[in-house]
Amino acid sequence: MKKIYIYLSILTTIFFTGCTNADVNNVLNNISNGIETGLNNVSNLLGKLNTKPSQVFLKEPSSKYFDLDTYKMSIKYADQIGIEMWLSGNVYNKTKSKLVFIVDFPIYDLSGNIVDKGYIKNTADPGIDELHGSYDQYRLDKDLRIVAEQIRTRVYLNGKLIADTHPTSVKTSGTKKTVKPVEKKQVQEPKEENPASPKPRQIRQDIAK
């Protein structure tokens, strides 16, 4: 069904835009490349989901306010039942305030569908402290997996984000021009005449012949 929809979309595009042969070839090549890339991404994802690592060392967030050591996730798989995970690591908090570590990650089934979202929260006191926490999912009664590269860690200091392993890019459109608001001129509406009020007398001027 998807293939039929793709072909109909191509024919519709060609019919309405009047593409030349070169344009048609470019359109078909772009679609083919896009489909191939999508299939490769799906194949890579499914390949990763077929592995069952019992331990993964996580990507460490970088900041001048702390150092991390032995930052990892231990994993236990229960076939056709679920998954269980434990976070561990050592942190050197260089500040005089508590740091908040938030770790989140998508949970997949073997078909590549995201079926849940894992979440672990930690606070680290000033000085040397340990990170810990666990996540488990058994209510779905199916094989579950994680992708190590997708495990995200964010660190907050006094409510401000200071480190992120997966930062989102923000597009800036340059400096904004300030536009002065246009002042609306007040237009006096003509007063409606009261039909009951007497009309002013017309003054006739005699024109000398």
Coordinates of C-alpha atoms in Angstrom, one line a residue:
M1 CA 0.0 0.0 0.0
K2 CA 2.9 2.4 0.9
K3 CA 4.5 1.7 -2.5
I4 CA 1.3 2.5 -4.4
Y5 CA 1.0 5.7 -2.4
I6 CA 4.6 6.7 -3.3
Y7 CA 4.1 6.0 -7.0
L8 CA 0.8 7.9 -7.1
S9 CA 2.5 10.9 -5.4
I10 CA 5.3 10.8 -8.0
L11 CA 2.9 10.7 -10.9
T12 CA 0.8 13.5 -9.4
T13 CA 3.9 15.7 -8.9
I14 CA 5.1 15.1 -12.5
F15 CA 1.6 15.8 -13.9
F16 CA 1.0 19.1 -12.1
T17 CA 4.6 20.4 -12.4
G18 CA 5.3 19.4 -16.0
C19 CA 8.8 18.1 -15.1
T20 CA 11.3 17.3 -17.8
N21 CA 13.1 14.0 -18.0
A22 CA 16.0 15.4 -16.0
D23 CA 13.7 16.7 -13.3
V24 CA 11.9 13.3 -13.1
N25 CA 15.2 11.5 -12.7
N26 CA 16.2 13.9 -9.9
V27 CA 12.9 13.4 -8.1
L28 CA 13.2 9.6 -8.4
N29 CA 16.8 9.6 -7.3
N30 CA 16.0 11.8 -4.2
I31 CA 13.1 9.5 -3.3
S32 CA 15.2 6.4 -3.8
N33 CA 18.0 7.9 -1.6
G34 CA 15.6 8.9 1.1
I35 CA 14.0 5.4 1.2
E36 CA 17.5 3.8 1.2
T37 CA 18.6 6.0 4.1
G38 CA 15.5 5.2 6.1
L39 CA 15.9 1.5 5.5
N40 CA 19.5 1.7 6.7
N41 CA 18.5 3.6 9.8
V42 CA 15.9 1.0 10.6
S43 CA 18.3 -1.8 9.9
N44 CA 21.0 -0.3 12.2
L45 CA 18.4 0.2 14.9
L46 CA 17.1 -3.4 14.7
G47 CA 20.7 -4.6 14.7
K48 CA 21.4 -2.7 18.0
L49 CA 18.2 -4.1 19.5
N50 CA 19.3 -7.6 18.8
T51 CA 22.3 -7.2 21.1
K52 CA 22.1 -7.7 24.9
P53 CA 24.9 -5.9 26.6
S54 CA 24.9 -6.4 30.4
Q55 CA 26.8 -3.2 31.0
V56 CA 27.3 0.0 29.0
F57 CA 29.5 3.0 29.8
L58 CA 27.5 6.1 29.2
K59 CA 28.4 9.4 27.5
E60 CA 29.5 11.8 30.2
P61 CA 28.2 15.4 30.4
S62 CA 31.0 17.9 30.5
S63 CA 31.2 20.9 32.8
K64 CA 33.7 22.9 34.9
Y65 CA 31.4 22.4 37.9
F66 CA 31.9 18.6 38.3
D67 CA 33.8 15.5 37.2
L68 CA 32.4 12.0 36.6
D69 CA 34.1 8.6 36.9
T70 CA 32.9 5.1 36.1
Y71 CA 29.6 6.3 34.8
K72 CA 27.7 3.3 33.6
M73 CA 24.4 1.4 33.3
S74 CA 24.0 -2.3 34.2
I75 CA 21.2 -4.1 32.5
K76 CA 19.3 -7.3 33.2
Y77 CA 17.0 -8.8 30.5
A78 CA 14.1 -11.1 31.2
D79 CA 13.1 -12.9 28.0
Q80 CA 9.5 -12.1 27.0
I81 CA 9.0 -10.4 30.3
G82 CA 10.9 -7.1 30.6
I83 CA 14.1 -5.3 31.5
E84 CA 15.8 -3.9 34.6
M85 CA 18.5 -1.3 34.7
W86 CA 20.9 0.2 37.4
L87 CA 22.7 3.5 37.1
S88 CA 26.1 4.0 38.9
G89 CA 29.0 6.4 39.0
N90 CA 31.1 8.7 41.1
V91 CA 30.8 12.4 40.9
Y92 CA 33.1 15.2 42.2
N93 CA 30.9 18.2 42.8
K94 CA 33.1 21.3 42.8
T95 CA 30.4 23.7 43.8
K96 CA 28.9 24.5 47.2
S97 CA 25.4 23.6 46.1
K98 CA 23.7 20.3 45.2
L99 CA 23.7 19.1 41.6
V100 CA 20.7 17.4 40.1
F101 CA 21.4 14.6 37.5
I102 CA 18.5 13.6 35.3
V103 CA 18.9 10.5 33.1
D104 CA 16.3 9.5 30.5
F105 CA 16.1 7.0 27.7
P106 CA 13.6 5.4 25.3
I107 CA 12.6 1.7 25.8
Y108 CA 12.2 -0.3 22.6
D109 CA 10.6 -3.6 21.8
L110 CA 12.3 -5.9 19.3
S111 CA 10.3 -4.4 16.4
G112 CA 11.9 -1.0 17.0
N113 CA 8.8 0.6 18.6
I114 CA 9.3 3.0 21.6
V115 CA 7.0 1.5 24.3
D116 CA 8.2 3.4 27.3
K117 CA 10.4 6.2 28.6
G118 CA 13.0 5.5 31.4
Y119 CA 13.8 8.1 34.0
I120 CA 16.3 8.2 36.8
K121 CA 17.0 11.3 39.0
N122 CA 19.9 11.9 41.4
T123 CA 21.2 14.6 43.6
A124 CA 24.9 15.0 44.3
D125 CA 26.2 16.9 47.4
P126 CA 29.3 19.1 47.3
G127 CA 32.5 17.1 47.3
I128 CA 32.6 13.4 46.3
D129 CA 29.3 11.6 46.0
E130 CA 27.8 8.6 44.3
L131 CA 25.2 8.4 41.5
H132 CA 22.7 5.5 41.7
G133 CA 19.2 4.6 40.8
S134 CA 17.2 2.0 39.0
Y135 CA 14.5 1.5 36.4
D136 CA 12.4 -1.6 35.6
Q137 CA 9.6 -2.4 33.2
Y138 CA 7.8 -5.7 33.5
R139 CA 4.1 -4.9 32.9
L140 CA 4.4 -5.1 29.1
D141 CA 5.3 -8.8 29.1
K142 CA 7.7 -8.6 26.2
D143 CA 11.4 -8.4 25.3
L144 CA 12.7 -4.9 25.8
R145 CA 15.9 -3.2 24.8
I146 CA 17.7 0.2 25.1
V147 CA 20.2 1.9 22.8
A148 CA 23.2 3.1 24.7
E149 CA 23.8 6.1 22.5
Q150 CA 20.3 7.4 23.2
I151 CA 20.7 7.6 27.0
R152 CA 20.7 11.3 27.8
T153 CA 22.1 13.0 30.9
R154 CA 21.2 16.5 32.0
V155 CA 22.8 18.3 35.0
Y156 CA 21.3 21.3 36.8
L157 CA 22.8 23.7 39.3
N158 CA 20.3 25.8 41.3
G159 CA 17.7 25.1 38.7
K160 CA 19.9 26.1 35.7
L161 CA 21.0 23.6 33.1
I162 CA 24.8 23.4 33.1
A163 CA 25.5 20.2 31.1
D164 CA 23.6 18.1 28.5
T165 CA 24.9 15.0 26.6
H166 CA 22.3 15.5 23.9
P167 CA 21.8 19.3 23.5
T168 CA 19.2 20.5 21.1
S169 CA 20.3 23.1 18.5
V170 CA 18.5 26.4 18.6
K171 CA 18.3 28.3 15.3
T172 CA 18.9 32.0 15.6
S173 CA 17.6 34.4 12.9
G174 CA 19.9 37.2 13.7
T175 CA 19.1 40.5 15.4
K176 CA 15.4 41.4 15.4
K177 CA 14.5 44.8 14.1
T178 CA 12.4 46.8 16.4
V179 CA 9.3 48.1 14.7
K180 CA 7.7 51.2 16.1
P181 CA 4.0 50.8 16.5
V182 CA 2.0 52.9 14.1
E183 CA 0.0 55.5 15.8
K184 CA -3.6 55.4 14.8
K185 CA -5.1 58.8 13.9
Q186 CA -8.3 59.5 15.7
V187 CA -10.9 60.3 13.1
Q188 CA -13.9 62.3 14.3
E189 CA -17.0 60.7 13.1
P190 CA -19.6 63.2 11.7
K191 CA -22.3 63.9 14.2
E192 CA -25.7 62.5 13.2
E193 CA -28.4 65.2 12.8
N194 CA -31.4 64.9 15.0
P195 CA -34.4 64.9 12.7
A196 CA -36.4 66.5 15.5
S197 CA -34.2 69.5 15.8
P198 CA -35.1 72.5 13.5
K199 CA -32.9 73.0 10.5
P200 CA -31.0 76.3 10.2
R201 CA -32.5 78.9 8.0
Q202 CA -30.9 79.5 4.6
I203 CA -29.7 83.1 4.2
R204 CA -30.2 84.4 0.7
Q205 CA -28.0 87.1 -0.7
D206 CA -29.5 89.5 -3.2
I207 CA -27.2 89.7 -6.2
A208 CA -27.1 93.1 -7.7
K209 CA -27.8 93.1 -11.3

